[in-house]
């Protein structure tokens, strides 16, 4: 099983920096490397080492259940038992998988939590990333099919040997929602959580003012904000091509894979940002909308209640959902809002 090398860890601050950044009050941000990315928690009131510990312990606990990169996690056990026997599923795995499967249906299979064999074949985000042979892609694709996943009596069974779950497109959103539950339990009213691109702006900046969240340049891993939006109690999640990719023969290959072709999804988009009060939905939707492309992606978000999105194209055009029109501030004038 591939794991992140120490060399790669050094690259991750550049490679995985969140696309959203925040202009906020002062606090002492706590950052730890969990779930293959840097997770930062900014508590703007009642900061305490005990609370930071509780938050990061929960994140590590989730990683130990949900990671497809570590051995002995619930997801890894399910993957290892593929084609052999059903495995008891933790409530977190079940909850996330059930939501993931709803997105598989609503995207007509573009979003597929059984994408694991293809993700491993490409190795994007590891130091073994390379364009696989067509033979390897075809073999991996024959193992990707969400309709075959069997869920019953709190067990999950992947009926074909070699099938593998990968919840990388949705689990960080679940984790952000779990942190918000902890903050609410402790009556913390102002905080910014950033799990490698999954931002949750909890509460308001002040009693009367919302948070201002910057949307980073989607072409540069650690770029400056190009747009900003004011929000409160909402998650802002971005999926894009810049975060995890590699170049071979002058072409860039990114990590959002099309289960129909076996290759990175090809369309005009650089990034999709979703704004929603649920981070798990925002995470699933950002990947789903990216996979569907501008037109179908916009349609999907418009059909989703209380959810807004902005799509940034390779021409630096920005398309927004109806509820976001007039709400974005342009910081970098190379970007143009088109609707
Ligand atoms: P998103 O758009 O939200 O998701 C893209 C990811 O979804 C891809 O990287 C792939 O994993 C998956 N995916 C690709 N195509 C599809 C598709 N068609 N349908 C559904 N899913 C798809 N990374 C490491 O390098 N080392 C680790 O040890 C590690 N551990 C992790 C543990 C956990 C619990 C999780 C959730 C992730 C872990 N990661 C690890 C992955 C890393 O954090 C990813 O960068 C992240 O999950 C991708 O999220 P994103 O927001 O960048 O992109
Ligand atoms: Mg996602």
mmCIF file of C-alpha atoms and ligand atoms in Angstrom:
data_model
loop_
_atom_site.group_PDB
_atom_site.id
_atom_site.type_symbol
_atom_site.label_atom_id
_atom_site.label_comp_id
_atom_site.label_asym_id
_atom_site.label_seq_id
_atom_site.Cartn_x
_atom_site.Cartn_y
_atom_site.Cartn_z
ATOM 1 C CA UNK A 1 0.000 0.000 0.000
ATOM 2 C CA UNK A 2 1.378 3.399 -0.941
ATOM 3 C CA UNK A 3 1.959 5.867 1.835
ATOM 4 C CA UNK A 4 3.104 9.458 1.740
ATOM 5 C CA UNK A 5 6.897 9.686 1.777
ATOM 6 C CA UNK A 6 8.688 12.191 4.044
ATOM 7 C CA UNK A 7 9.809 13.958 0.853
ATOM 8 C CA UNK A 8 6.236 14.368 -0.244
ATOM 9 C CA UNK A 9 5.266 15.678 3.175
ATOM 10 C CA UNK A 10 7.665 18.570 2.632
ATOM 11 C CA UNK A 11 5.916 19.370 -0.630
ATOM 12 C CA UNK A 12 2.427 19.213 0.769
ATOM 13 C CA UNK A 13 2.227 22.765 2.115
ATOM 14 C CA UNK A 14 2.695 23.959 -1.450
ATOM 15 C CA UNK A 15 0.823 21.181 -3.174
ATOM 16 C CA UNK A 16 -2.200 21.067 -0.917
ATOM 17 C CA UNK A 17 -2.627 24.591 0.365
ATOM 18 C CA UNK A 18 -6.299 25.319 0.598
ATOM 19 C CA UNK A 19 -7.794 27.406 -2.135
ATOM 20 C CA UNK A 20 -9.703 29.412 0.359
ATOM 21 C CA UNK A 21 -7.976 31.680 2.817
ATOM 22 C CA UNK A 22 -9.305 33.841 5.558
ATOM 23 C CA UNK A 23 -8.873 37.414 6.759
ATOM 24 C CA UNK A 24 -9.768 37.190 10.385
ATOM 25 C CA UNK A 25 -9.223 38.363 13.929
ATOM 26 C CA UNK A 26 -6.165 37.224 15.772
ATOM 27 C CA UNK A 27 -5.961 33.785 17.322
ATOM 28 C CA UNK A 28 -3.282 31.160 17.644
ATOM 29 C CA UNK A 29 -3.886 28.808 14.745
ATOM 30 C CA UNK A 30 -3.136 25.171 15.473
ATOM 31 C CA UNK A 31 -1.977 23.117 12.505
ATOM 32 C CA UNK A 32 -1.397 19.388 12.302
ATOM 33 C CA UNK A 33 -0.867 17.013 9.412
ATOM 34 C CA UNK A 34 -3.844 14.645 9.334
ATOM 35 C CA UNK A 35 -5.606 12.818 6.461
ATOM 36 C CA UNK A 36 -2.781 13.570 4.052
ATOM 37 C CA UNK A 37 -3.109 17.320 4.412
ATOM 38 C CA UNK A 38 -2.466 20.229 6.770
ATOM 39 C CA UNK A 39 -5.446 20.858 9.017
ATOM 40 C CA UNK A 40 -5.685 24.244 10.747
ATOM 41 C CA UNK A 41 -8.038 25.221 13.522
ATOM 42 C CA UNK A 42 -8.489 28.881 14.484
ATOM 43 C CA UNK A 43 -10.583 29.390 17.592
ATOM 44 C CA UNK A 44 -11.420 33.029 18.146
ATOM 45 C CA UNK A 45 -12.731 32.571 21.668
ATOM 46 C CA UNK A 46 -12.159 30.232 24.603
ATOM 47 C CA UNK A 47 -9.014 28.748 23.090
ATOM 48 C CA UNK A 48 -7.573 25.999 25.240
ATOM 49 C CA UNK A 49 -4.996 23.248 24.728
ATOM 50 C CA UNK A 50 -7.641 20.762 25.926
ATOM 51 C CA UNK A 51 -10.049 21.777 23.194
ATOM 52 C CA UNK A 52 -7.349 21.689 20.526
ATOM 53 C CA UNK A 53 -6.462 18.175 21.684
ATOM 54 C CA UNK A 54 -10.095 17.064 21.526
ATOM 55 C CA UNK A 55 -10.416 18.391 17.970
ATOM 56 C CA UNK A 56 -7.215 16.854 16.605
ATOM 57 C CA UNK A 57 -7.855 13.567 18.437
ATOM 58 C CA UNK A 58 -11.194 13.341 16.618
ATOM 59 C CA UNK A 59 -9.497 14.072 13.281
ATOM 60 C CA UNK A 60 -6.919 11.324 13.892
ATOM 61 C CA UNK A 61 -9.664 8.960 15.003
ATOM 62 C CA UNK A 62 -11.518 9.605 11.731
ATOM 63 C CA UNK A 63 -8.325 9.044 9.750
ATOM 64 C CA UNK A 64 -7.881 5.702 11.532
ATOM 65 C CA UNK A 65 -11.366 4.667 10.410
ATOM 66 C CA UNK A 66 -11.602 6.183 6.942
ATOM 67 C CA UNK A 67 -8.147 6.229 5.392
ATOM 68 C CA UNK A 68 -7.537 4.081 2.328
ATOM 69 C CA UNK A 69 -3.825 4.901 2.648
ATOM 70 C CA UNK A 70 -3.208 3.390 6.085
ATOM 71 C CA UNK A 71 -3.366 -0.261 7.076
ATOM 72 C CA UNK A 72 -5.969 -1.596 9.522
ATOM 73 C CA UNK A 73 -8.465 1.230 9.090
ATOM 74 C CA UNK A 74 -12.092 0.223 8.616
ATOM 75 C CA UNK A 75 -11.907 1.233 4.938
ATOM 76 C CA UNK A 76 -8.668 -0.725 4.411
ATOM 77 C CA UNK A 77 -10.198 -3.797 6.056
ATOM 78 C CA UNK A 78 -13.195 -3.560 3.716
ATOM 79 C CA UNK A 79 -10.824 -3.214 0.750
ATOM 80 C CA UNK A 80 -8.618 -6.143 1.832
ATOM 81 C CA UNK A 81 -11.684 -8.368 2.246
ATOM 82 C CA UNK A 82 -13.025 -7.529 -1.238
ATOM 83 C CA UNK A 83 -14.283 -10.655 -2.969
ATOM 84 C CA UNK A 84 -13.884 -12.658 0.261
ATOM 85 C CA UNK A 85 -16.231 -11.534 3.047
ATOM 86 C CA UNK A 86 -18.337 -8.599 4.291
ATOM 87 C CA UNK A 87 -16.741 -6.434 6.981
ATOM 88 C CA UNK A 88 -18.398 -4.726 9.933
ATOM 89 C CA UNK A 89 -18.647 -1.048 9.049
ATOM 90 C CA UNK A 90 -18.092 1.729 11.577
ATOM 91 C CA UNK A 91 -20.990 4.181 11.767
ATOM 92 C CA UNK A 92 -18.817 6.890 10.189
ATOM 93 C CA UNK A 93 -17.922 4.692 7.202
ATOM 94 C CA UNK A 94 -21.560 3.737 6.672
ATOM 95 C CA UNK A 95 -22.851 7.277 7.000
ATOM 96 C CA UNK A 96 -20.291 8.670 4.547
ATOM 97 C CA UNK A 97 -20.649 5.812 2.069
ATOM 98 C CA UNK A 98 -24.434 6.133 1.982
ATOM 99 C CA UNK A 99 -24.167 9.854 1.203
ATOM 100 C CA UNK A 100 -21.436 9.152 -1.380
ATOM 101 C CA UNK A 101 -23.705 6.654 -3.124
ATOM 102 C CA UNK A 102 -26.475 9.260 -3.359
ATOM 103 C CA UNK A 103 -24.022 11.434 -5.286
ATOM 104 C CA UNK A 104 -23.073 8.483 -7.489
ATOM 105 C CA UNK A 105 -26.729 8.230 -8.447
ATOM 106 C CA UNK A 106 -27.276 11.972 -8.910
ATOM 107 C CA UNK A 107 -24.139 12.282 -11.087
ATOM 108 C CA UNK A 108 -24.958 9.180 -13.083
ATOM 109 C CA UNK A 109 -21.810 7.452 -11.849
ATOM 110 C CA UNK A 110 -19.315 10.319 -12.326
ATOM 111 C CA UNK A 111 -18.810 10.432 -8.542
ATOM 112 C CA UNK A 112 -17.863 6.902 -7.517
ATOM 113 C CA UNK A 113 -16.568 5.946 -4.032
ATOM 114 C CA UNK A 114 -15.277 2.649 -5.477
ATOM 115 C CA UNK A 115 -12.734 4.682 -7.483
ATOM 116 C CA UNK A 116 -9.884 3.259 -5.300
ATOM 117 C CA UNK A 117 -8.230 0.955 -7.898
ATOM 118 C CA UNK A 118 -8.000 3.843 -10.382
ATOM 119 C CA UNK A 119 -6.657 6.247 -7.734
ATOM 120 C CA UNK A 120 -3.966 3.700 -6.778
ATOM 121 C CA UNK A 121 -3.101 3.042 -10.432
ATOM 122 C CA UNK A 122 -2.436 6.732 -11.131
ATOM 123 C CA UNK A 123 -0.744 7.347 -7.769
ATOM 124 C CA UNK A 124 -1.397 11.103 -8.052
ATOM 125 C CA UNK A 125 -0.222 12.817 -4.879
ATOM 126 C CA UNK A 126 2.461 10.178 -4.298
ATOM 127 C CA UNK A 127 6.004 10.236 -5.620
ATOM 128 C CA UNK A 128 5.109 7.319 -7.912
ATOM 129 C CA UNK A 129 2.603 9.299 -9.984
ATOM 130 C CA UNK A 130 2.832 8.430 -13.699
ATOM 131 C CA UNK A 131 0.516 7.914 -16.656
ATOM 132 C CA UNK A 132 -0.403 4.210 -16.433
ATOM 133 C CA UNK A 133 -0.543 1.909 -19.461
ATOM 134 C CA UNK A 134 -3.973 1.543 -21.101
ATOM 135 C CA UNK A 135 -3.944 -2.076 -19.961
ATOM 136 C CA UNK A 136 -3.587 -1.011 -16.314
ATOM 137 C CA UNK A 137 -6.307 1.630 -16.692
ATOM 138 C CA UNK A 138 -8.694 -0.897 -18.252
ATOM 139 C CA UNK A 139 -7.989 -3.390 -15.464
ATOM 140 C CA UNK A 140 -8.564 -0.749 -12.760
ATOM 141 C CA UNK A 141 -11.772 0.427 -14.454
ATOM 142 C CA UNK A 142 -13.144 -3.116 -14.439
ATOM 143 C CA UNK A 143 -13.013 -2.891 -10.626
ATOM 144 C CA UNK A 144 -14.757 0.495 -10.331
ATOM 145 C CA UNK A 145 -18.526 0.188 -10.027
ATOM 146 C CA UNK A 146 -20.475 1.729 -7.168
ATOM 147 C CA UNK A 147 -23.596 -0.300 -8.032
ATOM 148 C CA UNK A 148 -21.815 -3.470 -6.899
ATOM 149 C CA UNK A 149 -21.144 -2.228 -3.340
ATOM 150 C CA UNK A 150 -23.273 -4.278 -0.936
ATOM 151 C CA UNK A 151 -24.443 -2.731 2.335
ATOM 152 C CA UNK A 152 -26.387 -4.850 4.797
ATOM 153 C CA UNK A 153 -26.724 -5.204 8.578
ATOM 154 C CA UNK A 154 -23.932 -2.732 9.245
ATOM 155 C CA UNK A 155 -21.551 -4.538 6.948
ATOM 156 C CA UNK A 156 -20.001 -3.500 3.677
ATOM 157 C CA UNK A 157 -18.995 -6.023 1.024
ATOM 158 C CA UNK A 158 -17.079 -5.359 -2.157
ATOM 159 C CA UNK A 159 -17.945 -8.464 -4.180
ATOM 160 C CA UNK A 160 -14.981 -8.462 -6.550
ATOM 161 C CA UNK A 161 -11.391 -9.073 -5.456
ATOM 162 C CA UNK A 162 -9.379 -5.900 -6.043
ATOM 163 C CA UNK A 163 -12.321 -3.498 -5.576
ATOM 164 C CA UNK A 164 -11.413 -0.614 -3.238
ATOM 165 C CA UNK A 165 -13.323 2.179 -1.556
ATOM 166 C CA UNK A 166 -11.758 5.656 -1.584
ATOM 167 C CA UNK A 167 -13.631 8.308 0.398
ATOM 168 C CA UNK A 168 -11.064 11.046 -0.336
ATOM 169 C CA UNK A 169 -13.634 13.186 -2.145
ATOM 170 C CA UNK A 170 -16.048 13.400 0.775
ATOM 171 C CA UNK A 171 -14.478 12.407 4.117
ATOM 172 C CA UNK A 172 -12.764 15.717 4.868
ATOM 173 C CA UNK A 173 -16.174 17.380 4.647
ATOM 174 C CA UNK A 174 -17.553 14.895 7.166
ATOM 175 C CA UNK A 175 -14.547 15.649 9.413
ATOM 176 C CA UNK A 176 -15.174 19.409 9.233
ATOM 177 C CA UNK A 177 -18.812 18.859 10.267
ATOM 178 C CA UNK A 178 -17.598 16.703 13.181
ATOM 179 C CA UNK A 179 -15.362 19.547 14.400
ATOM 180 C CA UNK A 180 -18.281 21.951 14.215
ATOM 181 C CA UNK A 181 -20.219 19.539 16.478
ATOM 182 C CA UNK A 182 -17.361 19.722 19.004
ATOM 183 C CA UNK A 183 -17.321 23.552 18.811
ATOM 184 C CA UNK A 184 -21.070 23.695 19.331
ATOM 185 C CA UNK A 185 -20.831 21.322 22.302
ATOM 186 C CA UNK A 186 -18.312 23.689 23.914
ATOM 187 C CA UNK A 187 -20.384 26.751 23.021
ATOM 188 C CA UNK A 188 -17.612 28.183 20.797
ATOM 189 C CA UNK A 189 -19.253 30.753 18.556
ATOM 190 C CA UNK A 190 -16.384 31.916 16.341
ATOM 191 C CA UNK A 191 -13.898 29.674 14.594
ATOM 192 C CA UNK A 192 -12.378 28.927 11.217
ATOM 193 C CA UNK A 193 -11.550 25.324 10.357
ATOM 194 C CA UNK A 194 -9.445 24.554 7.317
ATOM 195 C CA UNK A 195 -8.893 20.911 6.422
ATOM 196 C CA UNK A 196 -6.741 21.269 3.317
ATOM 197 C CA UNK A 197 -9.331 23.113 1.253
ATOM 198 C CA UNK A 198 -12.422 22.203 3.267
ATOM 199 C CA UNK A 199 -13.058 25.453 5.132
ATOM 200 C CA UNK A 200 -15.782 25.897 7.715
ATOM 201 C CA UNK A 201 -16.493 29.472 8.834
ATOM 202 C CA UNK A 202 -18.245 28.812 12.136
ATOM 203 C CA UNK A 203 -20.471 31.567 13.520
ATOM 204 C CA UNK A 204 -19.754 35.188 12.597
ATOM 205 C CA UNK A 205 -16.586 37.273 12.655
ATOM 206 C CA UNK A 206 -18.159 39.753 15.074
ATOM 207 C CA UNK A 207 -21.652 40.133 16.460
ATOM 208 C CA UNK A 208 -22.693 42.061 13.357
ATOM 209 C CA UNK A 209 -20.190 41.065 10.669
ATOM 210 C CA UNK A 210 -19.843 37.859 8.659
ATOM 211 C CA UNK A 211 -16.518 36.265 7.785
ATOM 212 C CA UNK A 212 -14.753 37.236 4.561
ATOM 213 C CA UNK A 213 -13.376 34.178 2.802
ATOM 214 C CA UNK A 214 -10.880 34.564 -0.013
ATOM 215 C CA UNK A 215 -10.936 32.194 -2.967
ATOM 216 C CA UNK A 216 -7.358 31.567 -3.956
ATOM 217 C CA UNK A 217 -5.920 31.712 -7.443
ATOM 218 C CA UNK A 218 -6.906 28.311 -8.845
ATOM 219 C CA UNK A 219 -3.810 28.150 -11.035
ATOM 220 C CA UNK A 220 -1.266 28.478 -8.254
ATOM 221 C CA UNK A 221 -1.043 26.094 -5.302
ATOM 222 C CA UNK A 222 -0.335 28.859 -2.765
ATOM 223 C CA UNK A 223 -1.765 31.747 -4.762
ATOM 224 C CA UNK A 224 -3.251 34.992 -3.517
ATOM 225 C CA UNK A 225 -7.018 35.403 -3.236
ATOM 226 C CA UNK A 226 -8.655 36.350 -6.538
ATOM 227 C CA UNK A 227 -12.197 36.671 -5.216
ATOM 228 C CA UNK A 228 -13.836 36.937 -1.829
ATOM 229 C CA UNK A 229 -17.221 36.201 -0.382
ATOM 230 C CA UNK A 230 -18.887 37.080 2.932
ATOM 231 C CA UNK A 231 -20.459 34.195 4.796
ATOM 232 C CA UNK A 232 -21.439 32.992 8.255
ATOM 233 C CA UNK A 233 -21.905 29.444 9.534
ATOM 234 C CA UNK A 234 -21.032 27.963 6.181
ATOM 235 C CA UNK A 235 -18.518 25.646 4.655
ATOM 236 C CA UNK A 236 -16.525 26.663 1.590
ATOM 237 C CA UNK A 237 -15.020 23.730 -0.281
ATOM 238 C CA UNK A 238 -12.983 23.791 -3.464
ATOM 239 C CA UNK A 239 -12.056 21.018 -5.881
ATOM 240 C CA UNK A 240 -9.601 21.843 -8.570
ATOM 241 C CA UNK A 241 -6.856 20.715 -10.835
ATOM 242 C CA UNK A 242 -3.974 22.534 -9.183
ATOM 243 C CA UNK A 243 -4.008 20.777 -5.811
ATOM 244 C CA UNK A 244 -2.712 17.341 -6.712
ATOM 245 C CA UNK A 245 -1.237 16.815 -10.099
ATOM 246 C CA UNK A 246 1.882 15.920 -12.045
ATOM 247 C CA UNK A 247 3.227 16.730 -15.465
ATOM 248 C CA UNK A 248 4.307 14.225 -18.095
ATOM 249 C CA UNK A 249 5.347 15.127 -21.660
ATOM 250 C CA UNK A 250 4.063 18.677 -21.174
ATOM 251 C CA UNK A 251 0.580 17.620 -20.053
ATOM 252 C CA UNK A 252 -0.800 18.085 -16.559
ATOM 253 C CA UNK A 253 -2.685 15.182 -14.984
ATOM 254 C CA UNK A 254 -4.823 15.936 -11.925
ATOM 255 C CA UNK A 255 -6.455 13.736 -9.287
ATOM 256 C CA UNK A 256 -10.179 13.982 -10.086
ATOM 257 C CA UNK A 257 -10.663 10.885 -12.197
ATOM 258 C CA UNK A 258 -13.425 10.157 -14.661
ATOM 259 C CA UNK A 259 -14.743 6.610 -14.046
ATOM 260 C CA UNK A 260 -15.941 6.467 -17.662
ATOM 261 C CA UNK A 261 -12.555 7.109 -19.291
ATOM 262 C CA UNK A 262 -10.127 6.162 -16.511
ATOM 263 C CA UNK A 263 -8.321 9.492 -17.059
ATOM 264 C CA UNK A 264 -8.450 12.803 -15.132
ATOM 265 C CA UNK A 265 -11.738 14.588 -15.915
ATOM 266 C CA UNK A 266 -11.223 16.835 -18.943
ATOM 267 C CA UNK A 267 -13.243 20.029 -19.186
ATOM 268 C CA UNK A 268 -12.844 23.827 -19.184
ATOM 269 C CA UNK A 269 -12.725 24.132 -15.417
ATOM 270 C CA UNK A 270 -9.863 25.098 -13.151
ATOM 271 C CA UNK A 271 -11.891 24.805 -9.965
ATOM 272 C CA UNK A 272 -15.332 24.587 -8.422
ATOM 273 C CA UNK A 273 -16.105 26.130 -5.021
ATOM 274 C CA UNK A 274 -19.235 25.173 -3.106
ATOM 275 C CA UNK A 275 -20.795 27.138 -0.249
ATOM 276 C CA UNK A 276 -23.137 25.182 2.021
ATOM 277 C CA UNK A 277 -23.987 24.851 5.695
ATOM 278 C CA UNK A 278 -22.984 21.174 5.415
ATOM 279 C CA UNK A 279 -19.321 20.507 4.726
ATOM 280 C CA UNK A 280 -19.878 16.878 3.717
ATOM 281 C CA UNK A 281 -22.368 17.995 1.061
ATOM 282 C CA UNK A 282 -20.049 20.794 -0.059
ATOM 283 C CA UNK A 283 -17.160 18.309 -0.369
ATOM 284 C CA UNK A 284 -19.171 15.748 -2.323
ATOM 285 C CA UNK A 285 -20.683 18.487 -4.497
ATOM 286 C CA UNK A 286 -17.379 20.192 -5.304
ATOM 287 C CA UNK A 287 -15.923 16.962 -6.681
ATOM 288 C CA UNK A 288 -19.213 16.011 -8.364
ATOM 289 C CA UNK A 289 -19.666 19.389 -10.037
ATOM 290 C CA UNK A 290 -16.062 19.374 -11.202
ATOM 291 C CA UNK A 291 -16.573 15.931 -12.744
ATOM 292 C CA UNK A 292 -19.794 17.025 -14.481
ATOM 293 C CA UNK A 293 -18.254 20.189 -15.948
ATOM 294 C CA UNK A 294 -19.650 23.725 -16.087
ATOM 295 C CA UNK A 295 -23.108 23.245 -17.580
ATOM 296 C CA UNK A 296 -24.236 20.052 -15.837
ATOM 297 C CA UNK A 297 -22.381 21.061 -12.668
ATOM 298 C CA UNK A 298 -24.245 24.396 -12.468
ATOM 299 C CA UNK A 299 -27.488 22.551 -13.057
ATOM 300 C CA UNK A 300 -26.725 20.115 -10.205
ATOM 301 C CA UNK A 301 -26.006 22.934 -7.741
ATOM 302 C CA UNK A 302 -29.028 24.995 -8.786
ATOM 303 C CA UNK A 303 -31.129 21.913 -8.059
ATOM 304 C CA UNK A 304 -29.597 21.574 -4.565
ATOM 305 C CA UNK A 305 -31.326 23.629 -1.852
ATOM 306 C CA UNK A 306 -29.389 26.207 0.205
ATOM 307 C CA UNK A 307 -26.213 25.624 -1.776
ATOM 308 C CA UNK A 308 -24.256 28.057 -3.909
ATOM 309 C CA UNK A 309 -21.247 27.600 -6.155
ATOM 310 C CA UNK A 310 -18.731 29.362 -8.277
ATOM 311 C CA UNK A 311 -17.031 27.761 -11.248
ATOM 312 C CA UNK A 312 -13.712 29.157 -12.485
ATOM 313 C CA UNK A 313 -12.807 28.271 -16.068
ATOM 314 C CA UNK A 314 -9.424 28.065 -17.750
ATOM 315 C CA UNK A 315 -10.253 31.446 -19.411
ATOM 316 C CA UNK A 316 -10.520 33.003 -15.915
ATOM 317 C CA UNK A 317 -14.268 33.379 -16.327
ATOM 318 C CA UNK A 318 -16.274 32.932 -13.146
ATOM 319 C CA UNK A 319 -19.796 31.489 -13.321
ATOM 320 C CA UNK A 320 -21.915 31.646 -10.188
ATOM 321 C CA UNK A 321 -25.218 30.191 -9.070
ATOM 322 C CA UNK A 322 -28.210 32.541 -8.834
ATOM 323 C CA UNK A 323 -27.965 32.986 -5.055
ATOM 324 C CA UNK A 324 -24.357 34.130 -5.319
ATOM 325 C CA UNK A 325 -24.914 36.762 -7.994
ATOM 326 C CA UNK A 326 -23.775 40.152 -6.719
ATOM 327 C CA UNK A 327 -22.223 38.543 -3.656
ATOM 328 C CA UNK A 328 -18.643 38.076 -4.858
ATOM 329 C CA UNK A 329 -15.910 40.698 -4.653
ATOM 330 C CA UNK A 330 -13.270 40.574 -7.340
ATOM 331 C CA UNK A 331 -9.759 41.050 -5.986
ATOM 332 C CA UNK A 332 -7.826 40.089 -9.118
ATOM 333 C CA UNK A 333 -9.300 41.882 -12.139
ATOM 334 C CA UNK A 334 -8.031 39.196 -14.531
ATOM 335 C CA UNK A 335 -11.080 37.252 -13.343
ATOM 336 C CA UNK A 336 -14.483 38.185 -14.775
ATOM 337 C CA UNK A 337 -17.876 37.242 -13.421
ATOM 338 C CA UNK A 338 -19.945 36.106 -16.388
ATOM 339 C CA UNK A 339 -23.472 35.834 -15.056
HETATM 340 P P1 LIG B 1 -11.653 16.394 -3.777
HETATM 341 O O1 LIG B 1 -12.116 16.923 -5.073
HETATM 342 O O2 LIG B 1 -12.570 16.551 -2.636
HETATM 343 O O3 LIG B 1 -11.409 14.827 -3.931
HETATM 344 C C1 LIG B 1 -10.561 14.288 -4.897
HETATM 345 C C2 LIG B 1 -10.198 12.915 -4.431
HETATM 346 O O4 LIG B 1 -11.346 12.085 -4.532
HETATM 347 C C3 LIG B 1 -9.117 12.236 -5.233
HETATM 348 O O5 LIG B 1 -7.837 12.518 -4.721
HETATM 349 C C4 LIG B 1 -9.499 10.769 -5.083
HETATM 350 O O6 LIG B 1 -9.060 10.288 -3.851
HETATM 351 C C5 LIG B 1 -11.019 10.809 -5.056
HETATM 352 N N1 LIG B 1 -11.609 10.752 -6.394
HETATM 353 C C6 LIG B 1 -11.034 10.917 -7.610
HETATM 354 N N2 LIG B 1 -11.927 10.756 -8.588
HETATM 355 C C7 LIG B 1 -13.107 10.492 -7.986
HETATM 356 C C8 LIG B 1 -14.409 10.194 -8.479
HETATM 357 N N3 LIG B 1 -14.679 10.145 -9.793
HETATM 358 N N4 LIG B 1 -15.386 9.937 -7.588
HETATM 359 C C9 LIG B 1 -15.147 9.965 -6.250
HETATM 360 N N5 LIG B 1 -13.926 10.203 -5.727
HETATM 361 C C10 LIG B 1 -12.922 10.479 -6.591
HETATM 362 N N6 LIG B 1 -3.368 11.629 1.045
HETATM 363 C C11 LIG B 1 -2.073 11.306 1.164
HETATM 364 O O7 LIG B 1 -1.264 11.668 0.328
HETATM 365 N N7 LIG B 1 -1.627 10.559 2.208
HETATM 366 C C12 LIG B 1 -2.455 10.122 3.165
HETATM 367 O O8 LIG B 1 -2.021 9.461 4.102
HETATM 368 C C13 LIG B 1 -3.851 10.445 3.068
HETATM 369 N N8 LIG B 1 -4.730 10.036 4.001
HETATM 370 C C14 LIG B 1 -6.055 10.383 3.891
HETATM 371 C C15 LIG B 1 -6.958 9.961 4.862
HETATM 372 C C16 LIG B 1 -8.301 10.310 4.790
HETATM 373 C C17 LIG B 1 -9.272 9.826 5.825
HETATM 374 C C18 LIG B 1 -8.753 11.134 3.722
HETATM 375 C C19 LIG B 1 -10.178 11.574 3.612
HETATM 376 C C20 LIG B 1 -7.862 11.558 2.752
HETATM 377 C C21 LIG B 1 -6.516 11.178 2.815
HETATM 378 N N9 LIG B 1 -5.596 11.572 1.846
HETATM 379 C C22 LIG B 1 -4.273 11.221 1.959
HETATM 380 C C23 LIG B 1 -6.076 12.248 0.650
HETATM 381 C C24 LIG B 1 -5.840 13.724 0.618
HETATM 382 O O9 LIG B 1 -6.110 14.460 1.746
HETATM 383 C C25 LIG B 1 -6.604 14.215 -0.613
HETATM 384 O O10 LIG B 1 -5.930 15.297 -1.108
HETATM 385 C C26 LIG B 1 -8.002 14.603 -0.412
HETATM 386 O O11 LIG B 1 -8.819 13.619 0.116
HETATM 387 C C27 LIG B 1 -8.562 15.074 -1.739
HETATM 388 O O12 LIG B 1 -9.378 16.085 -1.401
HETATM 389 P P2 LIG B 1 -9.453 17.425 -2.188
HETATM 390 O O13 LIG B 1 -10.254 18.336 -1.358
HETATM 391 O O14 LIG B 1 -8.109 17.854 -2.602
HETATM 392 O O15 LIG B 1 -10.211 16.994 -3.529
HETATM 393 MG MG1 LIG B 2 -14.673 16.788 -2.586
#
